[in-house]
């Protein structure tokens, strides 16, 4: 198709007009350029009209209209996630042709929630007396105790062990917190994997000694997970290879080729270790060493590389001849913090900014920063390496410097000294996609001048600065970010950080992030201090705006202009309020969990205060309520209405994820009925509601379905 261009339009004009136009400075050519630009818009719109006739190519707004032609019922829209209705509309006719089958229910769960799914028809694993004319030899009453591999998925999605009938309703089981009521003839189980397989490609390992290494360069134990293989059609039931489940030692030992190199791969001096040299092994601690470390092989023989996928460890029979790199996957609830996930939308950068690349142009980060001119610019790191050099960012007045990881990379900064950021009065600094280990990030004054703005986006400042071999913080309560400037605007988005110390004049906005006090015991983090002033333990930080975030620990702030859809998880073991604002007249807290004894601005529909007010209002319907009864109501509700997390350790895959047994008031208490806290952006309650709506349409009559979360 011929495109409308300014030159094509200009050539259509008579030559005499073009000659006159040239004499007058070509204003007519400029007019043709404007017309061509608008014509291109019309031309593109015409082409899009044809694309909008097909679900595969239509615009997002057209999907419901195409679905309407086949009687598709729209669901709750989930903004800002990968979940859409395009795949479901495309497969609707196929769904209806196979309506009620397990394969359709499984694919439907995937399309509606965006989570990998596996469907279990429990009548197949209920212990029954078989008819002698229809014997099922594989249907045993008891498991084969000689094969531990069959026992590994017990009470999980791929459990094939028969159990006696349980007549309780399957819908009474709240996720994985209870498994009662599953095994019955009319029950269908939909098992979902919520954790995202986060990929790391050719990343460095953490060396323990010459032959022993950890997959994670941060030094923490890591459970490896499978990278799901695609299914060919919607007519098949998923297998373990199709879901991001945990990779176990027995599963790897049973079939190495099934998982290597899809789930993980090991490289020595840039060359992948052959499949036949990979051995599954238990490399757990044995005193000062590891169990089953391979011995040196006899001359002429080749010993395998032993891998423990449950701890993220590998051991060579002898010191490898080159650098060891690994590609692997671990689970995490959302795409926040440093990672290889897609961050392209946030990498638009500065217009006409100077870009310095590491390591292709400069060997070190500091060399690339120093090479920038006074106009500022971008330093982009296109590597998964560990950078040990010190970093000092100094930006000129009115300029901006961006230090970022290239899309698809997760560099680790491990400086010997704190990372320093300073600059002129109107200077701006952005850190994007980085992991900082071992030291804090210190924002300081340059002379008597302070920066205007610092943004941390998709960054991880390790809580506790480092992780031990057990995954605990190496430096409990040590600050990860300090602000020693006056009047700074601090923005923290899609990030994970340890304790924050800031000047009282700082204005900070924390959005879709985790701030963890990083106590020695993760269970005590809520008693440690997460955000406070730089002047001392009881000194206030600046004004805090916290939106859809989880803060683990006590907070002392000058003011809270806005706290929304967040969890401020803190306790008061000693004197003083766990959350305290000096200025209570200004600001608002809404749709958040805030400790009952916190000193804050006005709260609107915050828990547990909302439930307490509702309970007191119900009691007052029968007459006046005494002060003693009010106190009993407050104590009763505050005792149980507390967020409960799957894990509070930064090394755990389900870090800060709400348990399914957490109070419903927290799991659906946000302003849009999503969950409070950092994973509000996942809209998990809406996904589950959409799935239940679809089950009413596609579930066979007489069957009952339950939803179970594997992760």
XYZ file of C-alpha atoms in Angstrom:
711
model
C 0.000 0.000 0.000
C 1.238 3.478 -0.883
C 1.858 5.566 2.215
C 0.809 9.202 2.413
C 4.007 11.248 2.672
C 4.683 14.963 2.506
C 6.878 14.512 -0.578
C 4.158 12.571 -2.404
C 1.590 15.288 -1.724
C 4.032 18.010 -2.693
C 4.768 16.323 -6.025
C 1.042 16.358 -6.866
C 1.063 20.168 -6.915
C 1.564 21.962 -10.243
C 5.175 22.846 -10.928
C 4.433 26.581 -11.027
C 3.227 26.486 -7.414
C 6.271 24.581 -6.347
C 8.543 27.130 -8.008
C 6.796 30.018 -6.288
C 6.914 28.107 -3.018
C 10.685 27.690 -3.324
C 11.078 31.430 -3.874
C 9.060 32.212 -0.711
C 10.871 29.834 1.694
C 8.668 26.739 1.082
C 5.665 27.482 3.345
C 3.557 25.275 1.037
C 5.899 22.332 1.634
C 5.477 22.843 5.376
C 1.687 22.796 4.899
C 1.929 19.519 2.970
C 3.935 18.048 5.857
C 1.116 18.916 8.258
C -1.499 17.438 5.917
C 0.598 14.292 5.428
C 0.894 13.805 9.167
C -2.875 14.009 9.632
C -3.409 11.841 6.562
C -1.140 9.179 8.060
C -3.330 9.167 11.158
C -6.431 8.604 9.028
C -4.647 5.939 7.005
C -3.575 4.103 10.139
C -7.121 4.301 11.491
C -8.479 2.738 8.297
C -5.986 -0.104 8.580
C -6.924 -0.582 12.234
C -10.583 -0.915 11.260
C -9.680 -4.078 9.358
C -7.564 -5.351 12.246
C -10.462 -4.754 14.636
C -12.487 -7.428 12.867
C -10.268 -10.153 14.340
C -9.706 -10.922 18.015
C -6.000 -11.630 17.448
C -5.260 -8.146 16.056
C -8.018 -5.888 17.389
C -7.466 -3.014 19.799
C -8.141 -3.718 23.472
C -11.341 -1.668 23.471
C -12.782 -3.800 20.641
C -12.399 -7.161 22.434
C -15.711 -6.936 24.366
C -17.581 -5.982 21.177
C -16.243 -9.004 19.303
C -17.116 -11.105 22.337
C -20.652 -9.725 22.258
C -21.225 -11.276 18.837
C -20.809 -14.744 20.380
C -22.584 -14.023 23.663
C -19.441 -13.465 25.716
C -20.121 -12.020 29.178
C -17.546 -9.482 30.324
C -15.807 -9.834 33.673
C -14.260 -7.390 36.125
C -11.570 -5.446 34.303
C -8.129 -5.761 35.903
C -6.024 -2.741 35.026
C -2.252 -2.783 34.935
C -1.839 -6.576 34.789
C -1.198 -9.186 32.125
C -4.739 -10.486 32.511
C -7.111 -9.534 29.687
C -10.162 -10.874 27.912
C -8.543 -11.354 24.499
C -7.488 -14.980 25.025
C -10.802 -15.875 26.614
C -12.830 -14.345 23.770
C -10.629 -16.116 21.216
C -11.212 -19.472 22.900
C -14.898 -19.037 23.831
C -16.246 -21.191 20.988
C -13.676 -23.887 21.756
C -14.644 -23.723 25.421
C -18.309 -24.249 24.646
C -17.648 -27.205 22.391
C -15.845 -28.939 25.260
C -18.001 -27.447 28.007
C -17.674 -29.164 31.362
C -14.484 -31.094 30.600
C -11.477 -30.847 32.887
C -9.226 -29.539 30.092
C -11.556 -26.607 29.411
C -11.817 -25.715 33.093
C -8.037 -25.704 33.322
C -7.541 -23.487 30.286
C -10.368 -21.250 31.445
C -8.674 -20.757 34.807
C -5.445 -19.790 33.042
C -7.117 -17.318 30.690
C -9.276 -15.671 33.358
C -6.727 -15.377 36.184
C -3.445 -15.272 34.288
C -2.056 -17.904 36.660
C -0.914 -21.395 35.592
C -3.531 -23.964 36.586
C -4.098 -27.681 37.022
C -7.509 -29.328 37.388
C -8.058 -32.415 39.535
C -11.173 -34.569 39.207
C -11.292 -35.947 42.722
C -13.543 -38.872 41.859
C -10.459 -40.434 40.273
C -8.540 -40.410 43.568
C -11.345 -41.362 45.958
C -10.952 -44.804 47.508
C -13.823 -46.893 46.101
C -14.828 -50.513 45.737
C -14.344 -51.352 42.075
C -16.770 -53.320 39.965
C -15.185 -56.575 38.884
C -16.228 -55.964 35.284
C -14.524 -52.533 35.181
C -11.256 -52.880 37.079
C -8.792 -49.977 37.120
C -5.400 -51.577 37.944
C -3.711 -48.201 38.561
C -6.322 -47.161 41.117
C -4.830 -48.394 44.408
C -6.225 -47.862 47.876
C -2.779 -47.180 49.319
C 0.408 -45.678 47.837
C 3.509 -47.610 46.921
C 5.825 -46.843 49.829
C 8.813 -48.139 47.856
C 8.684 -45.104 45.538
C 9.129 -41.836 47.468
C 8.726 -39.822 44.241
C 5.017 -40.673 44.207
C 4.672 -39.389 47.767
C 6.279 -35.995 47.147
C 3.137 -34.276 45.804
C 0.995 -35.571 48.696
C -1.907 -33.167 49.343
C -0.817 -31.041 46.392
C -1.995 -30.599 42.825
C -0.378 -33.707 41.332
C -1.186 -36.032 44.240
C -2.451 -39.364 42.858
C -2.766 -41.144 46.213
C -6.320 -42.331 46.888
C -8.066 -41.123 50.030
C -11.331 -41.963 51.692
C -14.358 -39.845 50.890
C -14.821 -36.488 52.650
C -18.397 -35.230 52.481
C -17.659 -31.636 53.514
C -18.070 -28.921 50.925
C -14.933 -28.310 48.906
C -15.646 -24.572 48.964
C -15.106 -24.514 52.728
C -11.383 -24.943 52.192
C -9.744 -21.481 52.148
C -6.895 -22.081 49.731
C -4.034 -24.211 50.974
C -4.633 -23.414 54.644
C -7.050 -26.367 54.866
C -7.410 -29.388 52.622
C -10.505 -30.875 54.182
C -13.497 -31.497 51.967
C -11.627 -32.235 48.762
C -11.987 -35.948 48.078
C -15.548 -36.572 46.996
C -17.150 -37.854 43.811
C -18.645 -34.510 42.726
C -15.607 -32.362 43.569
C -13.339 -30.550 41.127
C -10.169 -28.842 42.321
C -8.575 -25.910 40.482
C -4.980 -25.555 41.647
C -3.295 -22.236 40.850
C 0.336 -21.067 40.992
C 0.510 -17.386 41.945
C 4.290 -16.956 42.175
C 5.908 -15.689 38.981
C 8.971 -17.600 37.699
C 11.635 -14.885 37.731
C 14.441 -15.612 35.285
C 18.146 -14.977 35.673
C 20.300 -15.573 32.587
C 24.025 -16.340 32.716
C 24.311 -14.774 36.135
C 27.394 -15.096 38.363
C 27.342 -17.497 41.307
C 28.450 -16.989 44.911
C 31.651 -18.921 45.506
C 31.909 -20.870 48.777
C 35.244 -22.463 47.941
C 37.020 -23.717 44.834
C 34.433 -26.436 44.117
C 31.245 -25.321 45.920
C 28.952 -22.559 44.695
C 25.534 -21.023 45.350
C 23.177 -20.264 42.469
C 22.240 -16.915 44.027
C 25.029 -14.350 43.884
C 23.473 -12.729 46.978
C 24.419 -15.804 49.011
C 20.961 -16.881 50.159
C 19.380 -20.313 49.654
C 17.117 -20.326 46.597
C 14.467 -22.847 45.669
C 14.680 -23.366 41.916
C 11.387 -23.481 40.037
C 10.433 -24.844 36.672
C 10.098 -22.680 33.587
C 6.683 -23.794 32.288
C 6.660 -25.530 28.943
C 3.759 -24.497 26.674
C 0.826 -26.824 26.105
C -0.063 -27.608 22.508
C -3.866 -27.506 22.752
C -6.658 -26.700 25.191
C -7.730 -30.354 25.091
C -4.982 -31.623 27.402
C -4.421 -31.618 31.152
C -1.272 -29.968 32.440
C 1.652 -31.951 33.824
C 4.368 -30.786 36.263
C 6.453 -29.535 33.328
C 3.687 -27.084 32.387
C 3.523 -25.190 35.713
C 6.093 -23.141 37.678
C 6.322 -25.622 40.534
C 9.263 -26.163 42.851
C 11.999 -28.365 41.424
C 12.799 -31.128 43.907
C 15.807 -33.391 44.273
C 13.843 -36.563 43.582
C 12.138 -35.129 40.500
C 15.488 -34.015 39.091
C 17.083 -37.348 39.878
C 14.227 -39.246 38.212
C 14.552 -37.434 34.899
C 17.343 -34.888 34.493
C 16.495 -34.308 30.825
C 12.989 -33.184 31.774
C 14.333 -30.148 33.665
C 17.828 -29.462 32.331
C 18.437 -27.116 30.583
C 14.860 -25.747 30.493
C 14.563 -24.976 34.219
C 18.251 -24.260 34.869
C 21.610 -24.451 33.118
C 25.226 -24.300 34.264
C 28.064 -22.766 32.248
C 31.818 -23.091 32.743
C 33.939 -20.646 30.795
C 30.916 -19.841 28.610
C 30.183 -23.478 27.682
C 27.139 -25.298 29.013
C 27.753 -28.352 31.195
C 26.525 -31.433 29.292
C 23.298 -33.073 30.391
C 24.972 -36.372 31.243
C 27.211 -34.660 33.824
C 24.318 -33.262 35.917
C 23.488 -35.181 39.088
C 20.724 -34.419 41.606
C 21.979 -34.496 45.168
C 21.243 -33.439 48.735
C 23.845 -30.763 49.474
C 22.431 -29.644 52.809
C 24.750 -28.649 55.653
C 26.815 -31.305 57.376
C 28.674 -29.564 60.160
C 31.152 -27.179 58.562
C 30.644 -28.594 55.076
C 27.975 -29.968 52.783
C 26.587 -33.447 52.452
C 27.634 -35.605 49.518
C 30.240 -33.285 48.027
C 31.636 -35.203 45.022
C 35.089 -36.748 45.509
C 37.875 -36.278 43.026
C 37.285 -38.756 40.174
C 39.830 -41.442 39.351
C 42.069 -40.697 36.412
C 40.253 -41.213 33.133
C 36.762 -40.941 34.658
C 34.400 -37.987 34.634
C 32.407 -37.189 37.781
C 29.200 -35.243 37.549
C 28.284 -31.786 38.791
C 26.012 -32.273 41.788
C 23.022 -29.927 42.021
C 20.648 -29.333 44.920
C 17.625 -27.523 43.419
C 15.925 -27.103 46.800
C 18.791 -25.078 48.271
C 20.237 -23.614 45.091
C 23.649 -25.232 45.539
C 26.076 -26.944 43.166
C 29.324 -28.790 43.745
C 32.005 -29.704 41.214
C 34.267 -32.747 41.611
C 37.252 -30.461 41.040
C 37.803 -26.751 40.638
C 36.262 -25.593 37.333
C 38.656 -24.331 34.687
C 36.807 -21.061 34.052
C 34.129 -18.702 35.301
C 30.930 -20.372 36.486
C 27.636 -18.844 35.347
C 24.090 -20.108 35.823
C 20.678 -19.570 34.284
C 17.758 -20.446 36.529
C 14.298 -19.421 37.741
C 13.003 -18.556 41.197
C 9.515 -17.635 42.325
C 8.307 -14.212 43.474
C 4.807 -12.760 43.880
C 5.171 -9.696 41.619
C 7.528 -7.856 39.300
C 9.040 -5.487 41.839
C 12.640 -4.961 42.906
C 15.620 -5.701 40.692
C 15.039 -8.361 38.063
C 15.225 -9.331 34.403
C 11.505 -8.797 33.870
C 10.199 -6.353 31.281
C 10.645 -2.706 32.350
C 10.585 -1.207 28.848
C 7.703 1.198 29.574
C 9.739 2.992 32.226
C 12.933 3.269 30.157
C 11.892 6.096 27.851
C 14.791 8.093 29.230
C 15.710 11.712 28.709
C 15.187 13.270 25.291
C 18.514 13.577 23.487
C 20.332 12.452 26.623
C 23.890 11.182 26.470
C 23.999 7.408 27.086
C 27.056 5.657 28.483
C 26.973 1.873 28.413
C 28.581 -0.527 30.872
C 30.532 -2.710 30.237
C 30.664 -2.271 26.439
C 31.946 1.339 26.580
C 33.229 1.580 30.150
C 34.532 -1.198 32.357
C 33.191 0.292 35.598
C 30.067 2.179 36.605
C 32.067 5.043 38.097
C 34.037 5.493 34.874
C 30.772 5.794 32.935
C 29.398 8.347 35.423
C 32.587 10.397 35.277
C 32.421 10.383 31.473
C 29.061 12.172 31.490
C 29.190 15.872 30.784
C 27.743 18.560 33.038
C 24.507 18.215 31.046
C 23.845 14.889 32.779
C 22.723 11.759 30.964
C 22.146 8.044 31.303
C 24.446 5.267 32.474
C 23.019 1.935 31.336
C 24.290 -1.406 32.628
C 23.747 -4.259 30.163
C 25.088 -7.089 32.303
C 24.113 -9.445 35.114
C 27.560 -9.159 36.668
C 28.472 -8.103 40.203
C 30.128 -4.666 40.280
C 32.365 -4.137 43.308
C 33.611 -0.605 42.644
C 32.477 2.383 44.692
C 29.804 4.604 43.175
C 29.503 8.366 43.638
C 26.862 10.241 41.630
C 27.238 14.007 41.496
C 24.777 15.893 39.310
C 25.010 19.528 38.268
C 22.381 22.099 39.150
C 19.253 21.681 37.023
C 20.492 18.456 35.422
C 19.516 14.789 35.681
C 21.522 11.564 35.868
C 19.946 8.151 35.385
C 21.779 5.027 36.545
C 19.800 2.062 35.298
C 19.933 -1.562 34.286
C 19.152 -2.244 30.654
C 15.869 -4.026 30.077
C 16.357 -7.756 30.638
C 19.304 -7.444 33.065
C 19.779 -7.498 36.851
C 23.174 -6.084 37.840
C 24.304 -6.283 41.464
C 26.217 -3.380 42.978
C 28.477 -4.491 45.821
C 30.576 -1.421 46.678
C 33.100 -1.372 49.501
C 31.766 1.961 50.766
C 28.275 3.465 50.888
C 26.879 4.525 47.533
C 26.873 8.348 47.508
C 24.385 10.609 45.719
C 24.758 14.393 45.692
C 24.071 17.313 43.437
C 22.952 20.849 42.738
C 19.835 22.583 43.957
C 17.620 21.487 41.058
C 19.450 18.243 40.331
C 17.664 14.935 39.859
C 18.918 11.356 40.130
C 17.106 8.160 39.098
C 18.165 4.625 40.039
C 16.351 1.970 38.026
C 16.545 -1.833 38.034
C 19.506 -2.157 40.419
C 20.318 -4.463 43.333
C 22.542 -2.898 46.011
C 24.230 -5.297 48.432
C 26.502 -4.765 51.401
C 26.219 -0.987 51.728
C 23.559 1.657 52.067
C 22.609 4.325 49.577
C 23.462 7.710 51.104
C 21.925 10.913 49.725
C 24.030 13.792 50.993
C 24.515 17.525 50.537
C 27.110 18.901 48.138
C 28.580 21.675 50.187
C 25.513 23.540 51.438
C 23.376 22.575 48.452
C 20.833 19.741 48.376
C 19.396 17.756 45.516
C 15.825 18.397 44.488
C 14.667 14.876 43.646
C 15.824 11.241 43.876
C 13.813 8.336 42.426
C 14.358 4.630 43.092
C 12.421 2.512 40.600
C 12.435 -1.300 40.410
C 15.387 -1.429 42.813
C 16.309 -3.765 45.654
C 18.313 -2.433 48.582
C 18.845 -5.663 50.504
C 17.075 -5.506 53.907
C 19.897 -6.051 56.364
C 22.360 -5.095 53.575
C 23.426 -8.720 53.084
C 21.817 -12.135 53.385
C 23.405 -14.984 55.320
C 23.615 -18.597 54.154
C 20.278 -19.190 55.901
C 18.624 -16.183 54.223
C 18.552 -13.987 57.355
C 19.740 -10.350 57.312
C 23.458 -10.149 58.048
C 23.223 -6.669 59.611
C 19.862 -6.503 61.395
C 18.276 -3.052 61.661
C 21.012 -1.498 59.495
C 19.637 1.253 57.262
C 19.497 0.653 53.527
C 18.746 4.254 52.545
C 19.732 7.453 54.346
C 18.770 10.988 53.370
C 21.058 13.635 54.851
C 19.814 16.566 52.784
C 17.238 19.294 53.325
C 14.009 19.540 51.340
C 14.551 16.486 49.147
C 11.704 14.886 47.186
C 12.178 11.109 47.438
C 10.213 8.684 45.252
C 10.281 4.936 45.851
C 8.283 2.837 43.393
C 8.156 -0.931 42.697
C 11.131 -1.410 44.992
C 12.267 -3.374 48.042
C 14.382 -1.740 50.713
C 15.498 -2.077 54.302
C 15.127 0.621 56.983
C 15.047 4.227 55.793
C 16.543 7.159 57.679
C 15.640 10.613 56.419
C 15.769 14.246 57.393
C 12.616 15.763 58.844
C 12.305 18.111 55.856
C 12.197 15.258 53.318
C 8.989 14.559 51.418
C 8.850 10.869 50.453
C 6.372 8.984 48.285
C 6.419 5.182 48.578
C 4.327 3.379 45.974
C 3.975 -0.375 45.240
C 7.006 -1.107 47.423
C 8.225 -2.948 50.508
C 10.082 -1.277 53.377
C 11.358 -3.906 55.807
C 12.872 -3.138 59.207
C 15.023 -6.293 58.793
C 15.278 -7.467 62.390
C 17.458 -10.461 63.253
C 14.301 -12.566 63.471
C 11.823 -11.790 60.698
C 9.017 -12.289 63.224
C 10.360 -9.322 65.190
C 10.604 -6.968 62.221
C 7.287 -5.375 63.139
C 8.871 -4.266 66.410
C 11.978 -2.755 64.817
C 12.061 0.676 63.196
C 11.427 0.822 59.465
C 11.328 4.593 58.859
C 12.620 7.274 61.200
C 14.611 10.477 61.304
C 18.370 10.774 61.036
C 18.705 12.562 64.372
C 18.039 9.549 66.592
C 15.718 6.681 67.426
C 12.783 8.906 68.390
C 13.379 11.594 65.774
C 10.732 11.868 63.032
C 11.272 11.320 59.364
C 9.721 13.722 56.862
C 6.262 13.704 55.316
C 5.382 10.207 54.068
C 2.943 9.407 51.277
C 2.463 5.638 51.199
C 0.320 4.097 48.445
C -0.287 0.352 47.938
C 2.813 -0.595 49.907
C 3.789 -2.790 52.844
C 5.929 -1.356 55.622
C 7.220 -3.907 58.144
C 8.258 -2.045 61.287
C 7.641 1.060 63.341
C 7.378 4.507 61.741
C 7.957 7.955 63.180
C 7.156 10.739 60.722
C 6.499 14.449 60.630
C 3.244 13.936 58.737
C 1.265 11.488 56.625
C -0.239 13.482 53.723
C -1.781 10.270 52.364
C -1.684 6.583 53.231
C -3.863 4.478 50.926
C -4.348 0.728 50.311
C -1.304 -0.049 52.445
C -0.263 -2.200 55.375
C 1.724 -0.511 58.154
C 2.586 -3.672 60.044
C 4.002 -2.582 63.382
C 3.645 -3.529 67.016
C 4.250 -1.683 70.273
C 6.221 -3.929 72.631
C 7.462 -0.934 74.625
C 6.501 2.664 75.299
C 5.359 4.815 72.419
C 3.019 4.326 69.513
C 4.165 1.944 66.732
C 3.095 4.473 64.073
C 3.399 8.114 65.089
C 2.860 11.384 63.235
C 3.796 14.717 64.791
C 1.212 16.557 62.686
C -2.207 14.961 63.001
C -4.281 17.861 61.695
C -3.305 17.358 58.055
C -3.386 14.258 55.904
C -5.522 11.155 55.673
C -5.247 7.382 56.036
C -7.696 5.403 53.945
C -8.387 1.733 53.209
C -5.259 0.599 55.046
C -4.290 -1.579 57.991
C -2.924 0.645 60.754
C -2.263 -0.491 64.364
C -5.079 0.451 66.682
C -2.802 2.372 69.052
C -1.120 4.377 66.279
C -1.054 8.185 66.471
C -2.066 9.282 62.991
C -4.256 11.703 61.060
C -7.923 10.919 60.450
C -8.553 7.358 59.306
C -11.191 6.477 56.722
C -12.261 2.836 56.493
C -8.979 1.606 57.937
C -8.668 -1.694 59.745
C -9.060 -2.710 62.509
C -10.770 0.583 63.412
C -13.531 0.080 60.815
C -14.483 -3.356 62.167
C -14.413 -2.025 65.730
C -16.744 0.853 64.836
C -19.113 -1.519 63.049
C -19.180 -3.944 65.993
C -19.879 -1.132 68.446
C -22.637 0.215 66.177
C -24.303 -3.213 66.147
C -24.066 -3.436 69.943
C -25.609 0.050 70.320
C -28.715 -1.079 68.457
C -29.749 -2.899 71.646
C -29.063 0.072 73.897
C -26.210 2.127 75.362
C -22.812 0.397 75.409
C -20.637 0.749 78.492
C -16.966 1.592 78.352
C -16.075 -1.900 79.559
C -18.005 -3.495 76.690
C -16.296 -1.153 74.234
C -12.893 -2.222 75.515
C -13.857 -5.878 75.226
C -14.887 -5.336 71.592
C -11.643 -3.515 70.833
C -9.490 -6.230 72.388
C -11.400 -9.033 70.708
C -11.108 -7.538 67.221
C -7.530 -6.257 67.461
C -6.443 -9.726 68.595
C -7.511 -11.491 65.390
C -7.731 -8.764 62.742
C -3.992 -8.703 62.035
C -2.281 -9.271 58.666
C -0.597 -12.650 58.432
C 2.083 -13.294 55.848
C 3.384 -16.412 54.157
C 6.924 -15.193 54.907
C 8.672 -12.052 56.145
C 12.165 -13.083 55.119
C 13.553 -11.238 52.091
C 15.070 -14.488 50.795
C 11.759 -16.376 50.783
C 9.913 -16.719 47.447
C 6.585 -15.595 48.994
C 8.091 -12.517 50.654
C 5.352 -10.339 52.224
C 2.602 -12.325 50.502
C -0.645 -12.412 52.490
C -1.687 -15.892 53.581
C -5.044 -17.189 52.453
C -5.938 -17.434 56.144
C -5.350 -13.693 56.595
C -8.490 -11.780 57.587
C -10.844 -11.128 54.701
C -10.967 -7.483 55.798
C -7.293 -7.209 54.822
C -7.332 -9.431 51.728
C -10.233 -7.457 50.200
C -10.066 -4.215 52.163
C -8.529 -1.865 49.583
C -10.519 0.908 47.945
C -11.248 -1.282 44.891
C -11.773 -4.466 46.964
C -8.325 -5.777 46.158
C -5.889 -6.682 48.914
C -4.092 -4.127 51.014
C -0.337 -3.825 50.744
C 2.339 -4.095 48.094
C 0.595 -6.837 46.103
C -2.507 -4.741 45.618
C -1.278 -4.390 42.026
C -1.963 -8.102 41.407
C -5.740 -7.759 42.015
C -5.877 -11.339 43.320
C -9.444 -11.093 44.754
C -10.776 -9.850 41.407
C -9.074 -12.689 39.563
C -10.602 -15.247 41.899
C -14.042 -13.613 41.582
C -13.818 -13.698 37.796
C -12.922 -17.380 37.892
C -15.900 -18.201 40.119
C -18.182 -16.329 37.720
C -16.917 -18.413 34.816
C -17.231 -21.656 36.774
C -20.967 -21.051 37.101
C -21.144 -21.065 33.304
C -18.786 -23.924 32.427
C -19.007 -26.329 35.385
C -21.149 -29.399 34.754
C -24.401 -29.704 36.680
C -23.988 -31.509 39.985
C -20.278 -30.786 40.344
C -18.728 -28.499 42.941
C -15.413 -26.696 42.452
C -12.827 -25.439 44.915
C -9.901 -23.087 44.294
C -6.529 -23.971 45.825
C -3.345 -21.909 45.733
C -0.209 -23.976 45.358
C 1.981 -20.902 45.907
